[in-house]
Each structure stands twice: as structure tokens, then as C-alpha cells.
Short mmCIF file of C-alpha atoms in Angstrom, two decimals:
data_model
loop_
_atom_site.label_atom_id
_atom_site.label_comp_id
_atom_site.label_asym_id
_atom_site.label_seq_id
_atom_site.Cartn_x
_atom_site.Cartn_y
_atom_site.Cartn_z
CA MET A 88 -0.05 0.10 -0.12
CA THR A 89 1.35 3.39 -0.90
CA THR A 90 1.93 5.80 2.18
CA LEU A 91 -0.21 9.33 2.39
CA ALA A 92 2.23 12.14 3.97
CA CYS A 93 1.57 15.16 4.36
CA ILE A 94 4.78 17.74 4.27
CA ILE A 95 5.17 21.21 6.70
CA ARG A 96 7.35 23.57 4.24
CA PRO A 97 10.59 25.05 5.92
CA SER A 98 8.55 28.25 5.30
CA THR A 99 6.59 27.33 8.50
CA PRO A 100 7.19 29.73 11.43
CA PRO A 101 9.16 27.59 14.01
CA SER A 102 6.12 28.14 16.18
CA ARG A 103 3.71 26.56 14.13
CA ILE A 104 5.60 23.19 13.28
CA VAL A 105 4.50 21.36 16.45
CA PRO A 106 0.91 22.21 16.47
CA LEU A 107 0.38 21.40 12.90
CA ALA A 108 2.26 17.80 13.38
CA ARG A 109 0.11 16.99 16.24
CA ALA A 110 -2.57 18.11 13.83
CA VAL A 111 -1.41 15.52 11.45
CA GLU A 112 -1.22 12.64 13.74
CA SER A 113 -4.89 13.21 15.04
CA ALA A 114 -6.02 12.89 11.51
CA GLY A 115 -4.65 9.43 11.24
CA ILE A 116 -1.77 10.54 8.36
CA LYS A 117 1.33 8.02 9.19
CA GLU A 118 4.36 10.64 8.09
CA ILE A 119 5.50 14.02 7.91
CA TRP A 120 7.66 15.23 5.46
CA LEU A 121 10.33 18.10 5.71
CA TRP A 122 12.89 19.34 4.11
CA GLU A 123 15.54 22.23 4.56
CA ASP A 124 15.71 25.47 2.34
CA CYS A 125 18.38 27.97 3.17
CA PHE A 126 17.76 29.83 5.38
CA GLN A 127 14.60 28.84 7.23
CA THR A 128 13.90 26.10 9.47
CA GLY A 129 16.39 22.92 9.95
CA GLY A 130 15.28 19.51 9.51
CA ILE A 131 16.79 18.01 12.46
CA SER A 132 15.58 20.23 14.88
CA ALA A 133 12.00 20.27 13.71
CA ALA A 134 11.81 16.92 13.63
CA SER A 135 13.06 16.16 17.30
CA ALA A 136 10.55 18.96 18.26
CA ILE A 137 7.70 16.96 16.41
CA LEU A 138 8.94 13.24 17.35
CA SER A 139 8.80 14.66 21.03
CA ALA A 140 5.22 16.11 20.88
CA THR A 141 3.37 13.21 19.02
CA ASP A 142 3.43 9.57 19.89
CA HIS A 143 3.29 7.34 16.54
CA VAL A 144 3.77 9.91 13.17
CA ARG A 145 7.15 8.97 11.25
CA VAL A 146 9.13 12.26 10.22
CA GLY A 147 11.22 11.83 6.96
CA ILE A 148 13.41 14.83 6.14
CA GLY A 149 13.70 14.83 2.44
CA VAL A 150 16.56 16.22 2.23
CA MET A 151 19.17 17.61 4.51
CA PRO A 152 22.07 19.16 2.62
CA THR A 153 25.28 17.45 2.33
CA PRO A 154 27.57 20.39 1.91
CA LEU A 155 25.96 21.90 5.00
CA ARG A 156 27.30 19.48 7.31
CA ASN A 157 30.40 17.56 8.56
CA VAL A 158 29.67 13.96 7.91
CA ALA A 159 30.22 13.16 11.60
CA LEU A 160 27.93 15.70 12.87
CA THR A 161 24.79 14.61 10.80
CA ALA A 162 25.91 10.93 11.96
CA MET A 163 25.68 12.26 15.51
CA GLU A 164 22.19 13.90 15.54
CA VAL A 165 20.63 10.98 13.45
CA ALA A 166 21.97 8.89 15.75
CA THR A 167 20.66 10.87 18.78
CA VAL A 168 17.32 11.10 17.27
CA GLU A 169 17.08 7.32 16.08
CA GLY A 170 17.88 6.49 20.14
CA MET A 171 15.47 8.76 21.83
CA PHE A 172 12.76 7.99 19.03
CA PRO A 173 13.32 4.73 17.23
CA GLY A 174 12.44 3.99 14.11
CA ARG A 175 10.92 7.18 13.94
CA LEU A 176 13.18 8.85 11.91
CA VAL A 177 13.73 8.85 8.02
CA PRO A 178 17.14 11.36 7.39
CA GLY A 179 17.33 11.85 3.68
CA ILE A 180 20.45 13.64 1.92
CA GLY A 181 20.55 15.51 -0.97
CA HIS A 182 23.02 17.87 -2.91
CA GLY A 183 21.47 21.16 -1.89
CA VAL A 184 20.73 24.20 -4.05
CA GLN A 185 23.88 25.09 -5.62
CA SER A 186 23.03 28.89 -5.57
CA TRP A 187 22.62 28.54 -1.68
CA MET A 188 25.47 26.36 -1.33
CA ALA A 189 27.47 29.02 -2.88
CA GLN A 190 26.18 31.81 -0.82
CA VAL A 191 27.56 29.97 1.89
CA GLY A 192 30.82 29.07 0.73
CA ALA A 193 30.18 25.28 0.75
CA LYS A 194 29.45 24.39 -2.90
CA ALA A 195 31.49 21.18 -3.84
CA ALA A 196 32.93 21.35 -7.59
CA SER A 197 31.28 17.84 -8.08
CA PRO A 198 27.89 17.10 -5.76
CA LEU A 199 28.00 13.20 -6.92
CA THR A 200 31.71 12.76 -5.55
CA LEU A 201 30.63 14.33 -2.40
CA MET A 202 27.10 12.25 -2.25
CA ARG A 203 29.11 9.23 -2.61
CA GLU A 204 31.80 9.79 0.01
CA TYR A 205 29.07 11.50 2.61
CA SER A 206 26.67 8.64 2.20
CA THR A 207 29.09 5.77 2.39
CA ALA A 208 30.66 7.55 5.24
CA LEU A 209 27.27 8.48 7.18
CA ARG A 210 26.25 4.79 6.50
CA ALA A 211 28.97 3.34 8.03
CA LEU A 212 29.08 5.46 10.83
CA LEU A 213 25.24 4.56 11.90
CA ALA A 214 26.29 1.26 11.49
CA GLY A 215 28.22 1.23 14.06
CA GLU A 216 31.85 1.28 12.29
CA ARG A 217 34.68 3.04 13.20
CA VAL A 218 35.57 4.91 9.84
CA THR A 219 38.37 6.10 8.58
CA THR A 220 38.88 7.09 5.27
CA SER A 221 40.42 10.61 3.32
CA GLY A 222 38.26 11.54 0.03
CA ARG A 223 38.33 14.71 -1.94
CA TYR A 224 35.25 16.25 0.55
CA VAL A 225 35.11 13.43 3.48
CA SER A 226 37.80 13.17 5.75
CA LEU A 227 37.55 10.66 8.94
CA ASP A 228 40.42 9.59 10.99
CA ASP A 229 39.30 6.67 13.22
CA VAL A 230 35.73 8.23 14.03
CA ALA A 231 32.78 5.77 15.48
CA LEU A 232 29.99 6.83 17.71
CA ASP A 233 29.91 6.43 21.39
CA TRP A 234 25.72 5.73 20.56
CA PRO A 235 25.22 4.38 17.18
CA PRO A 236 21.38 3.33 16.41
CA ALA A 237 20.27 -0.14 18.20
CA GLN A 238 18.86 -0.94 14.39
CA PRO A 239 19.55 0.23 10.46
CA VAL A 240 18.70 3.48 9.87
CA PRO A 241 17.29 3.86 6.17
CA VAL A 242 19.07 7.23 4.18
CA PRO A 243 17.26 7.85 1.50
CA VAL A 244 19.14 9.66 -1.42
CA ALA A 245 18.04 13.20 -3.31
CA ALA A 246 17.83 12.35 -6.66
CA THR A 247 16.60 14.68 -10.13
CA GLY A 248 19.43 14.14 -13.03
CA PRO A 249 19.95 10.84 -14.98
CA LYS A 250 23.44 10.69 -13.26
CA SER A 251 22.36 11.70 -9.61
CA LEU A 252 19.18 9.03 -9.87
CA ARG A 253 21.78 6.17 -10.98
CA LEU A 254 23.60 7.14 -7.76
CA ALA A 255 20.57 6.99 -5.58
CA GLY A 256 19.97 3.68 -6.80
CA GLU A 257 23.62 2.51 -6.38
CA ILE A 258 24.23 3.77 -3.06
CA GLY A 259 20.96 5.06 -1.40
CA ASP A 260 18.38 3.43 1.02
CA GLY A 261 15.80 4.68 -1.15
CA VAL A 262 15.06 8.05 -3.38
CA VAL A 263 13.51 10.82 -2.68
CA LEU A 264 11.95 12.87 -5.59
CA GLU A 265 10.93 16.44 -6.14
CA GLY A 266 7.30 17.53 -7.75
CA SER A 267 8.76 18.43 -11.09
CA VAL A 268 9.05 14.84 -11.79
CA GLY A 269 5.62 14.36 -12.38
CA LEU A 270 2.98 11.62 -13.01
CA ALA A 271 4.41 11.00 -16.59
CA GLY A 272 7.71 11.32 -15.75
CA LEU A 273 7.79 8.94 -12.92
CA PRO A 274 8.58 5.66 -14.65
CA ALA A 275 11.38 6.80 -16.44
CA VAL A 276 12.98 8.27 -13.60
CA LEU A 277 12.93 4.71 -11.59
CA GLU A 278 13.90 3.00 -14.74
CA ARG A 279 17.15 5.40 -13.89
CA VAL A 280 17.19 4.43 -10.08
CA ALA A 281 17.13 0.45 -11.18
CA GLU A 282 19.98 0.99 -13.58
CA GLY A 283 21.82 2.23 -10.61
CA ARG A 284 20.76 -0.78 -8.31
CA ALA A 285 21.61 -3.39 -10.62
CA ALA A 286 25.22 -1.77 -11.26
CA ALA A 287 25.80 -2.14 -7.62
CA GLY A 288 24.19 -5.91 -7.48
CA HIS A 289 21.11 -4.39 -5.58
CA ASP A 290 18.67 -7.25 -5.88
CA ALA A 291 16.10 -5.86 -7.69
CA ALA A 292 13.00 -7.45 -5.75
CA ALA A 293 14.18 -6.14 -2.52
CA PRO A 294 12.09 -3.00 -0.84
CA PHE A 295 13.66 0.16 -1.96
CA PRO A 296 11.28 3.15 -1.06
CA VAL A 297 10.25 5.85 -3.43
CA ILE A 298 9.25 8.97 -2.20
CA GLN A 299 7.54 11.48 -4.16
CA ASN A 300 6.75 14.68 -3.27
CA VAL A 301 3.39 16.17 -4.92
CA SER A 302 1.83 19.69 -4.61
CA ALA A 303 -1.71 19.27 -3.51
CA ALA A 304 -4.20 22.14 -2.62
CA THR A 305 -8.07 21.94 -1.57
CA GLY A 306 -10.44 24.45 -1.04
CA PRO A 307 -12.40 26.56 -4.48
CA ASP A 308 -9.27 28.17 -5.70
CA ALA A 309 -7.00 25.27 -5.27
CA ALA A 310 -6.20 24.87 -9.03
CA THR A 311 -5.66 28.57 -9.73
CA ARG A 312 -3.03 28.53 -6.30
CA LEU A 313 -1.23 25.37 -7.33
CA ARG A 314 -1.32 26.45 -11.43
CA ALA A 315 0.68 30.36 -10.01
CA GLU A 316 2.99 28.03 -7.91
CA LEU A 317 4.06 25.73 -10.11
CA THR A 318 4.28 28.20 -13.24
CA ALA A 319 6.75 30.28 -11.18
CA TRP A 320 8.75 27.49 -10.64
CA GLY A 321 9.07 26.84 -14.37
CA MET A 322 6.63 24.01 -15.06
CA ASP A 323 4.15 23.86 -17.45
CA VAL A 324 0.49 23.65 -16.03
CA ALA A 325 -1.15 25.08 -19.20
CA GLY A 326 -4.87 23.41 -18.79
CA ASP A 327 -6.36 21.24 -16.49
CA ASP A 328 -4.13 18.47 -17.83
CA GLY A 329 -1.01 19.91 -17.60
CA LEU A 330 -1.65 21.02 -13.77
CA GLY A 331 -2.77 17.13 -12.95
CA SER A 332 0.40 16.03 -14.45
CA TYR A 333 2.12 18.02 -11.56
CA ALA A 334 -0.23 18.41 -9.11
CA LEU A 335 -3.53 16.86 -6.97
CA TRP A 336 -6.61 18.98 -5.80
CA GLY A 337 -10.17 19.09 -4.43
CA ASP A 338 -12.12 16.69 -2.14
CA ALA A 339 -10.38 14.07 0.24
CA GLN A 340 -11.57 11.35 -3.04
CA ALA A 341 -9.88 13.30 -5.30
CA LEU A 342 -6.74 13.68 -3.16
CA ALA A 343 -6.91 10.00 -2.65
CA ASP A 344 -7.33 8.62 -6.71
CA GLY A 345 -4.30 10.92 -7.38
CA VAL A 346 -2.03 9.14 -4.53
CA LEU A 347 -3.30 5.75 -5.87
CA ARG A 348 -2.35 6.81 -9.38
CA TYR A 349 1.38 7.68 -8.41
CA GLY A 350 1.25 4.46 -5.81
CA LYS A 351 0.58 2.48 -9.64
CA ALA A 352 3.11 4.38 -10.88
CA GLY A 353 6.08 3.08 -9.01
CA ALA A 354 5.90 5.81 -5.30
CA SER A 355 6.03 4.14 -2.25
CA THR A 356 5.21 7.52 -0.42
CA VAL A 357 3.43 9.81 -1.82
CA ALA A 358 3.95 13.20 0.10
CA LEU A 359 1.55 15.84 -0.44
CA GLN A 360 2.95 19.55 -0.22
CA PRO A 361 0.57 22.48 0.96
CA THR A 362 0.87 26.00 -1.42
CA GLU A 363 2.97 28.30 0.27
CA ASP A 364 -0.06 30.46 0.15
CA GLU A 365 -1.88 27.70 1.89
CA PRO A 366 -4.92 29.78 3.70
CA ASP A 367 -5.74 27.11 5.84
CA MET A 368 -3.06 24.75 7.04
CA GLU A 369 -5.45 22.92 9.53
CA ARG A 370 -8.07 22.03 6.80
CA PHE A 371 -5.37 20.90 4.36
CA ILE A 372 -4.06 18.44 6.99
CA GLU A 373 -7.92 17.45 7.72
CA VAL A 374 -8.58 16.87 4.04
CA VAL A 375 -5.86 14.47 4.02
CA GLY A 376 -6.71 12.72 6.63
CA ALA A 377 -9.68 12.18 4.94
CA ALA A 378 -7.72 10.81 1.93
CA GLN A 379 -6.11 8.44 4.16
CA GLU A 380 -8.82 6.94 5.30
CA LEU A 381 -10.13 6.26 2.37
CA LEU A 382 -7.10 4.79 0.89
CA ALA A 383 -7.12 2.45 4.13
CA SER A 384 -10.45 1.74 3.48
CA ALA A 385 -10.17 0.56 -0.37
#
């Protein structure tokens, strides 16, 4: 069954994060997904607050930009959160927006090399290994966590282009896909991921989470708000068919039907992303929760 998740955007004021997370859990939604945009809310801090304030909901970070953090610090933070809330954190990593990475003096000349080195070291540290490595970007000298996780922590990798998609399949414990993939583009994207998995010798039948972000809205002006936002992002959303390629809108049944379409195309988690100008997040969460009930009863 495809998992339905709700996104809390990083532009959300910090004071609103916990109340919204509690509303998500109360609505019966199983997962909350966050991500980090410079210079808004932090992923690990927001995830920790949500996990502390809720009982069951899982929290995914899709994603933390690798250039912003030393890999040992990321491992320490992830292991700490996992130790406090076992099995409830999914810490995704990605390249980051290159202009922002340059803005903070952290842009990598080869993001793919950084991702390979970073993911390899992070997974080893979280597995309790003692790591010594000297790469182009990641250097560790006899580093091991005092408190490694007691169970494996999946680390999905965000990807967009063909090379990064193959790399995600090769080194990731799943892949995080942004909304620009769209419903029609999902099968081709997953072919690139599968190529990476095959090249690494992974079992094609083994579970491999595919987290797909999808813009969504409810209410009478839902399509108008979605079209304005996606057009500003440079996406071709002319007409209902164009908009429907990248977004879901309408009542709970419309959202549930859309999630099923993405599930049939290969997504294991569909994370619904409200528009930046969503006027009523509580109402949005309520409708997403109703869609969850429809999916559960299908």
C-alpha cells in the first residue's frame, strides 16, 4: 500500500510546527516530511520537536543538504534522534541548491563525488563502524559513534538528473523525488534508479522506498493557487491536464485517487505539499487525513 504523507514546509514559522504536527497525527496520517531550504527551519531540530510532541507519526527529512554539515555531525544528530525515538526518523540527504551552497561557501565542484563519499561514510558510522577515510570531500580519522543506532537507519538520497538518479539507486536506501518529476515522468526516473541498483548488484526485488513529493491543494481556489506556484517554478501547467501532471487538488476522494495513481506508477510514499500561500493548513491536514481514511478502506 502506498503511504500518504503530509509535508510541513520549511517556510512554516517555528511556532507553528508542533501544533501542525499534532494535527497531522490526530488526522491519522502516518508520516510527516520536512526539508531544508536556506535559510529557513532546520530539519533535525524540527524533526526532533515533532517526534517529542507526537506518539506514532514518522518524520522524514527530504532532504538535508550534504555540503552544509560535516558527515560526523550528521551521524551524531541522526543517531541521537534515533536513540530517543527508535524507528521514527527517516534522514534523507541531497546535494542542496547549488546557489545557496555557494552563498554559504560550501558549494562542491563535484556534487556526485561528495554524495558518494558522504553517503558511504554516514551509513558506515550509523552502522556502528569505526571509519577512516580520506576522500576529495570527506575525511575521517578513526571516527566512531559512542551511541550508534541499535537498528539500521535508512538513508534515502534525493536525485533529479540521470547521473544522480543512478547514484541514488546505487548508494541510497531509497530515493526522494521532487515535484518536477510528475506522474508521467515517474516511470522513466525509476528506470534510471533501477540502473544504479543493478550496477551495484542490489536485489531488484528488495524493497526500495520511492518518496515522491506532489503539490496539492483543497478549496475553491485550489487549482488557481497551484497553477500560480508551479508556473513560478517554471513548470508547464497549462490547462487541467497540464496541472494534473504535477499536482493534486480537490476533495479527499480526489486526493486519494491521485495518490493511487502515483502508487501504481511506482511511488511507495506520496508526500502532499501544500502551496506556499495555503490559507488554512488545519483544513488542508483534515482533508489529507480524510484521504488517508479512504485509502485505508480501499
